[in-house]
PDB file of C-alpha atoms in Angstrom:
ATOM      1  CA  VAL A   1      62.576  47.790 111.558  1.00  0.00           C
ATOM      2  CA  GLN A   2      63.790  49.187 108.029  1.00  0.00           C
ATOM      3  CA  LEU A   3      66.853  51.389 107.897  1.00  0.00           C
ATOM      4  CA  GLN A   4      67.599  53.955 104.972  1.00  0.00           C
ATOM      5  CA  ALA A   5      71.348  55.491 104.831  1.00  0.00           C
ATOM      6  CA  SER A   6      71.752  58.655 103.095  1.00  0.00           C
ATOM      7  CA  GLY A   7      74.386  61.399 102.929  1.00  0.00           C
ATOM      8  CA  GLY A   8      77.409  60.166 101.509  1.00  0.00           C
ATOM      9  CA  GLY A   9      79.522  61.737  98.552  1.00  0.00           C
ATOM     10  CA  LEU A  10      82.919  62.787  97.327  1.00  0.00           C
ATOM     11  CA  VAL A  11      84.197  65.440  99.514  1.00  0.00           C
ATOM     12  CA  GLN A  12      87.794  66.782 100.152  1.00  0.00           C
ATOM     13  CA  PRO A  13      90.183  66.192 103.108  1.00  0.00           C
ATOM     14  CA  GLY A  14      89.164  68.418 105.851  1.00  0.00           C
ATOM     15  CA  ASP A  15      85.763  68.937 104.907  1.00  0.00           C
ATOM     16  CA  SER A  16      82.632  67.699 107.082  1.00  0.00           C
ATOM     17  CA  LEU A  17      79.875  65.704 106.172  1.00  0.00           C
ATOM     18  CA  THR A  18      76.713  64.296 107.870  1.00  0.00           C
ATOM     19  CA  LEU A  19      75.085  60.684 107.382  1.00  0.00           C
ATOM     20  CA  SER A  20      71.509  60.017 107.949  1.00  0.00           C
ATOM     21  CA  CYS A  21      69.862  56.854 109.157  1.00  0.00           C
ATOM     22  CA  ALA A  22      65.886  57.226 108.745  1.00  0.00           C
ATOM     23  CA  ALA A  23      64.023  54.237 110.248  1.00  0.00           C
ATOM     24  CA  SER A  24      60.572  53.039 109.874  1.00  0.00           C
ATOM     25  CA  GLY A  25      58.682  51.290 112.621  1.00  0.00           C
ATOM     26  CA  ARG A  26      57.007  52.679 115.543  1.00  0.00           C
ATOM     27  CA  THR A  27      59.182  51.084 118.447  1.00  0.00           C
ATOM     28  CA  PHE A  28      62.736  52.679 116.823  1.00  0.00           C
ATOM     29  CA  SER A  29      63.038  54.573 120.016  1.00  0.00           C
ATOM     30  CA  ARG A  30      63.853  51.419 121.751  1.00  0.00           C
ATOM     31  CA  TYR A  31      66.537  50.111 119.410  1.00  0.00           C
ATOM     32  CA  THR A  32      70.437  50.564 119.434  1.00  0.00           C
ATOM     33  CA  VAL A  33      71.579  52.039 116.176  1.00  0.00           C
ATOM     34  CA  ALA A  34      75.035  51.835 115.007  1.00  0.00           C
ATOM     35  CA  TRP A  35      77.165  53.124 112.494  1.00  0.00           C
ATOM     36  CA  PHE A  36      79.617  50.838 111.049  1.00  0.00           C
ATOM     37  CA  ARG A  37      82.462  51.174 108.037  1.00  0.00           C
ATOM     38  CA  GLN A  38      84.009  48.902 105.525  1.00  0.00           C
ATOM     39  CA  ALA A  39      86.637  50.112 103.144  1.00  0.00           C
ATOM     40  CA  PRO A  40      87.809  48.089 100.063  1.00  0.00           C
ATOM     41  CA  GLY A  41      89.729  44.979 101.050  1.00  0.00           C
ATOM     42  CA  LYS A  42      89.319  46.030 105.201  1.00  0.00           C
ATOM     43  CA  ASP A  43      87.017  44.227 107.486  1.00  0.00           C
ATOM     44  CA  ARG A  44      84.090  45.956 108.762  1.00  0.00           C
ATOM     45  CA  GLU A  45      84.564  48.515 111.503  1.00  0.00           C
ATOM     46  CA  PHE A  46      82.555  49.866 114.318  1.00  0.00           C
ATOM     47  CA  VAL A  47      82.214  53.705 114.426  1.00  0.00           C
ATOM     48  CA  GLY A  48      80.042  54.516 117.269  1.00  0.00           C
ATOM     49  CA  ALA A  49      76.609  53.837 118.347  1.00  0.00           C
ATOM     50  CA  VAL A  50      73.488  55.817 120.065  1.00  0.00           C
ATOM     51  CA  ARG A  51      71.854  53.519 123.050  1.00  0.00           C
ATOM     52  CA  TYR A  52      68.080  53.222 123.201  1.00  0.00           C
ATOM     53  CA  ASN A  53      68.710  55.771 126.403  1.00  0.00           C
ATOM     54  CA  GLY A  54      70.318  58.079 124.118  1.00  0.00           C
ATOM     55  CA  ASN A  55      73.723  57.145 125.468  1.00  0.00           C
ATOM     56  CA  THR A  56      76.378  57.292 122.798  1.00  0.00           C
ATOM     57  CA  VAL A  57      79.316  54.953 122.414  1.00  0.00           C
ATOM     58  CA  SER A  58      82.465  55.751 120.460  1.00  0.00           C
ATOM     59  CA  GLY A  59      84.132  53.306 118.280  1.00  0.00           C
ATOM     60  CA  ALA A  60      87.312  53.316 116.056  1.00  0.00           C
ATOM     61  CA  ASP A  61      90.118  55.518 117.380  1.00  0.00           C
ATOM     62  CA  SER A  62      90.517  57.132 114.205  1.00  0.00           C
ATOM     63  CA  GLY A  63      87.030  58.685 114.736  1.00  0.00           C
ATOM     64  CA  LYS A  64      87.237  60.108 118.247  1.00  0.00           C
ATOM     65  CA  GLY A  65      87.180  63.591 118.318  1.00  0.00           C
ATOM     66  CA  ARG A  66      86.141  63.914 114.867  1.00  0.00           C
ATOM     67  CA  PHE A  67      82.730  61.625 114.480  1.00  0.00           C
ATOM     68  CA  THR A  68      79.310  62.722 116.715  1.00  0.00           C
ATOM     69  CA  ILE A  69      76.348  60.472 116.991  1.00  0.00           C
ATOM     70  CA  SER A  70      72.949  62.173 117.421  1.00  0.00           C
ATOM     71  CA  ARG A  71      69.278  60.879 117.089  1.00  0.00           C
ATOM     72  CA  ASP A  72      66.447  62.672 116.653  1.00  0.00           C
ATOM     73  CA  SER A  73      63.244  60.027 117.869  1.00  0.00           C
ATOM     74  CA  ASP A  74      60.419  62.264 116.412  1.00  0.00           C
ATOM     75  CA  LYS A  75      61.957  61.969 112.818  1.00  0.00           C
ATOM     76  CA  LYS A  76      63.096  58.276 113.477  1.00  0.00           C
ATOM     77  CA  THR A  77      66.462  59.551 112.331  1.00  0.00           C
ATOM     78  CA  VAL A  78      70.201  58.637 113.811  1.00  0.00           C
ATOM     79  CA  TYR A  79      72.750  61.110 112.225  1.00  0.00           C
ATOM     80  CA  LEU A  80      76.408  60.783 111.937  1.00  0.00           C
ATOM     81  CA  ARG A  81      78.338  63.969 111.900  1.00  0.00           C
ATOM     82  CA  MET A  82      81.881  63.687 110.657  1.00  0.00           C
ATOM     83  CA  ASN A  83      84.401  66.431 110.707  1.00  0.00           C
ATOM     84  CA  SER A  84      87.878  66.758 109.642  1.00  0.00           C
ATOM     85  CA  LEU A  85      87.772  63.896 106.845  1.00  0.00           C
ATOM     86  CA  LYS A  86      90.598  61.944 105.924  1.00  0.00           C
ATOM     87  CA  PRO A  87      91.325  59.871 102.838  1.00  0.00           C
ATOM     88  CA  GLU A  88      91.474  56.794 105.216  1.00  0.00           C
ATOM     89  CA  ASP A  89      87.536  57.496 106.036  1.00  0.00           C
ATOM     90  CA  THR A  90      86.836  56.372 102.792  1.00  0.00           C
ATOM     91  CA  ALA A  91      84.310  53.327 102.984  1.00  0.00           C
ATOM     92  CA  VAL A  92      81.039  52.075 102.696  1.00  0.00           C
ATOM     93  CA  TYR A  93      79.077  53.782 105.650  1.00  0.00           C
ATOM     94  CA  TYR A  94      76.126  51.262 107.209  1.00  0.00           C
ATOM     95  CA  CYS A  95      73.430  51.975 109.754  1.00  0.00           C
ATOM     96  CA  ALA A  96      72.510  49.398 111.811  1.00  0.00           C
ATOM     97  CA  ALA A  97      69.492  48.823 114.443  1.00  0.00           C
ATOM     98  CA  GLY A  98      69.407  46.217 117.449  1.00  0.00           C
ATOM     99  CA  GLY A  99      66.698  45.775 119.869  1.00  0.00           C
ATOM    100  CA  THR A 100      68.461  44.027 122.687  1.00  0.00           C
ATOM    101  CA  VAL A 101      72.054  45.040 122.459  1.00  0.00           C
ATOM    102  CA  ILE A 102      73.520  44.820 125.736  1.00  0.00           C
ATOM    103  CA  LEU A 103      76.157  47.602 126.302  1.00  0.00           C
ATOM    104  CA  SER A 104      79.506  45.449 125.944  1.00  0.00           C
ATOM    105  CA  ALA A 105      78.204  44.004 122.860  1.00  0.00           C
ATOM    106  CA  THR A 106      77.598  47.508 121.397  1.00  0.00           C
ATOM    107  CA  SER A 107      80.445  47.538 118.980  1.00  0.00           C
ATOM    108  CA  TYR A 108      79.571  43.525 117.331  1.00  0.00           C
ATOM    109  CA  ALA A 109      77.922  43.728 114.377  1.00  0.00           C
ATOM    110  CA  ASP A 110      76.289  40.261 115.249  1.00  0.00           C
ATOM    111  CA  SER A 111      74.351  42.378 117.893  1.00  0.00           C
ATOM    112  CA  TYR A 112      72.392  44.115 115.014  1.00  0.00           C
ATOM    113  CA  ALA A 113      69.325  42.544 113.124  1.00  0.00           C
ATOM    114  CA  HIS A 114      68.384  45.403 111.110  1.00  0.00           C
ATOM    115  CA  TRP A 115      71.113  46.740 108.691  1.00  0.00           C
ATOM    116  CA  GLY A 116      70.717  49.591 106.037  1.00  0.00           C
ATOM    117  CA  GLN A 117      72.149  49.376 102.423  1.00  0.00           C
ATOM    118  CA  GLY A 118      75.172  51.563 103.063  1.00  0.00           C
ATOM    119  CA  THR A 119      76.219  55.150 101.728  1.00  0.00           C
ATOM    120  CA  GLN A 120      79.623  55.667 100.231  1.00  0.00           C
ATOM    121  CA  VAL A 121      81.726  58.379 101.432  1.00  0.00           C
ATOM    122  CA  THR A 122      84.932  59.255  99.280  1.00  0.00           C
ATOM    123  CA  VAL A 123      87.408  61.524 101.129  1.00  0.00           C
ATOM    124  CA  SER A 124      90.015  62.579  98.131  1.00  0.00           C
ATOM    125  CA  SER A 125      91.567  65.696  97.130  1.00  0.00           C
TER     126      SER A 125
END
């Protein structure tokens, strides 16, 4: 599976943004796909995931209620919709896919064998 993340950019506080993670591969629907982010000088943070069965797993408390993950299996694309963006959401956002991710390990980066290149999100006035 190859992943291509896109949709990042410079936005103002309070704005919304939708990131896309487009995948290749015929068995994409069987993968759990997650979003992680990494801000300068900080550890990589789990944002959330959509599992192979369509169930979603929320990540960082900072994004709860503002971030939504969805997948379109026909388009082989997973989306991260981010509302009410804050300056602290500034980071490089990565999507990752794993074929055998157990529920309890959904938030661990080591669970994912395939990674996209990352897309920069900058929230600033």
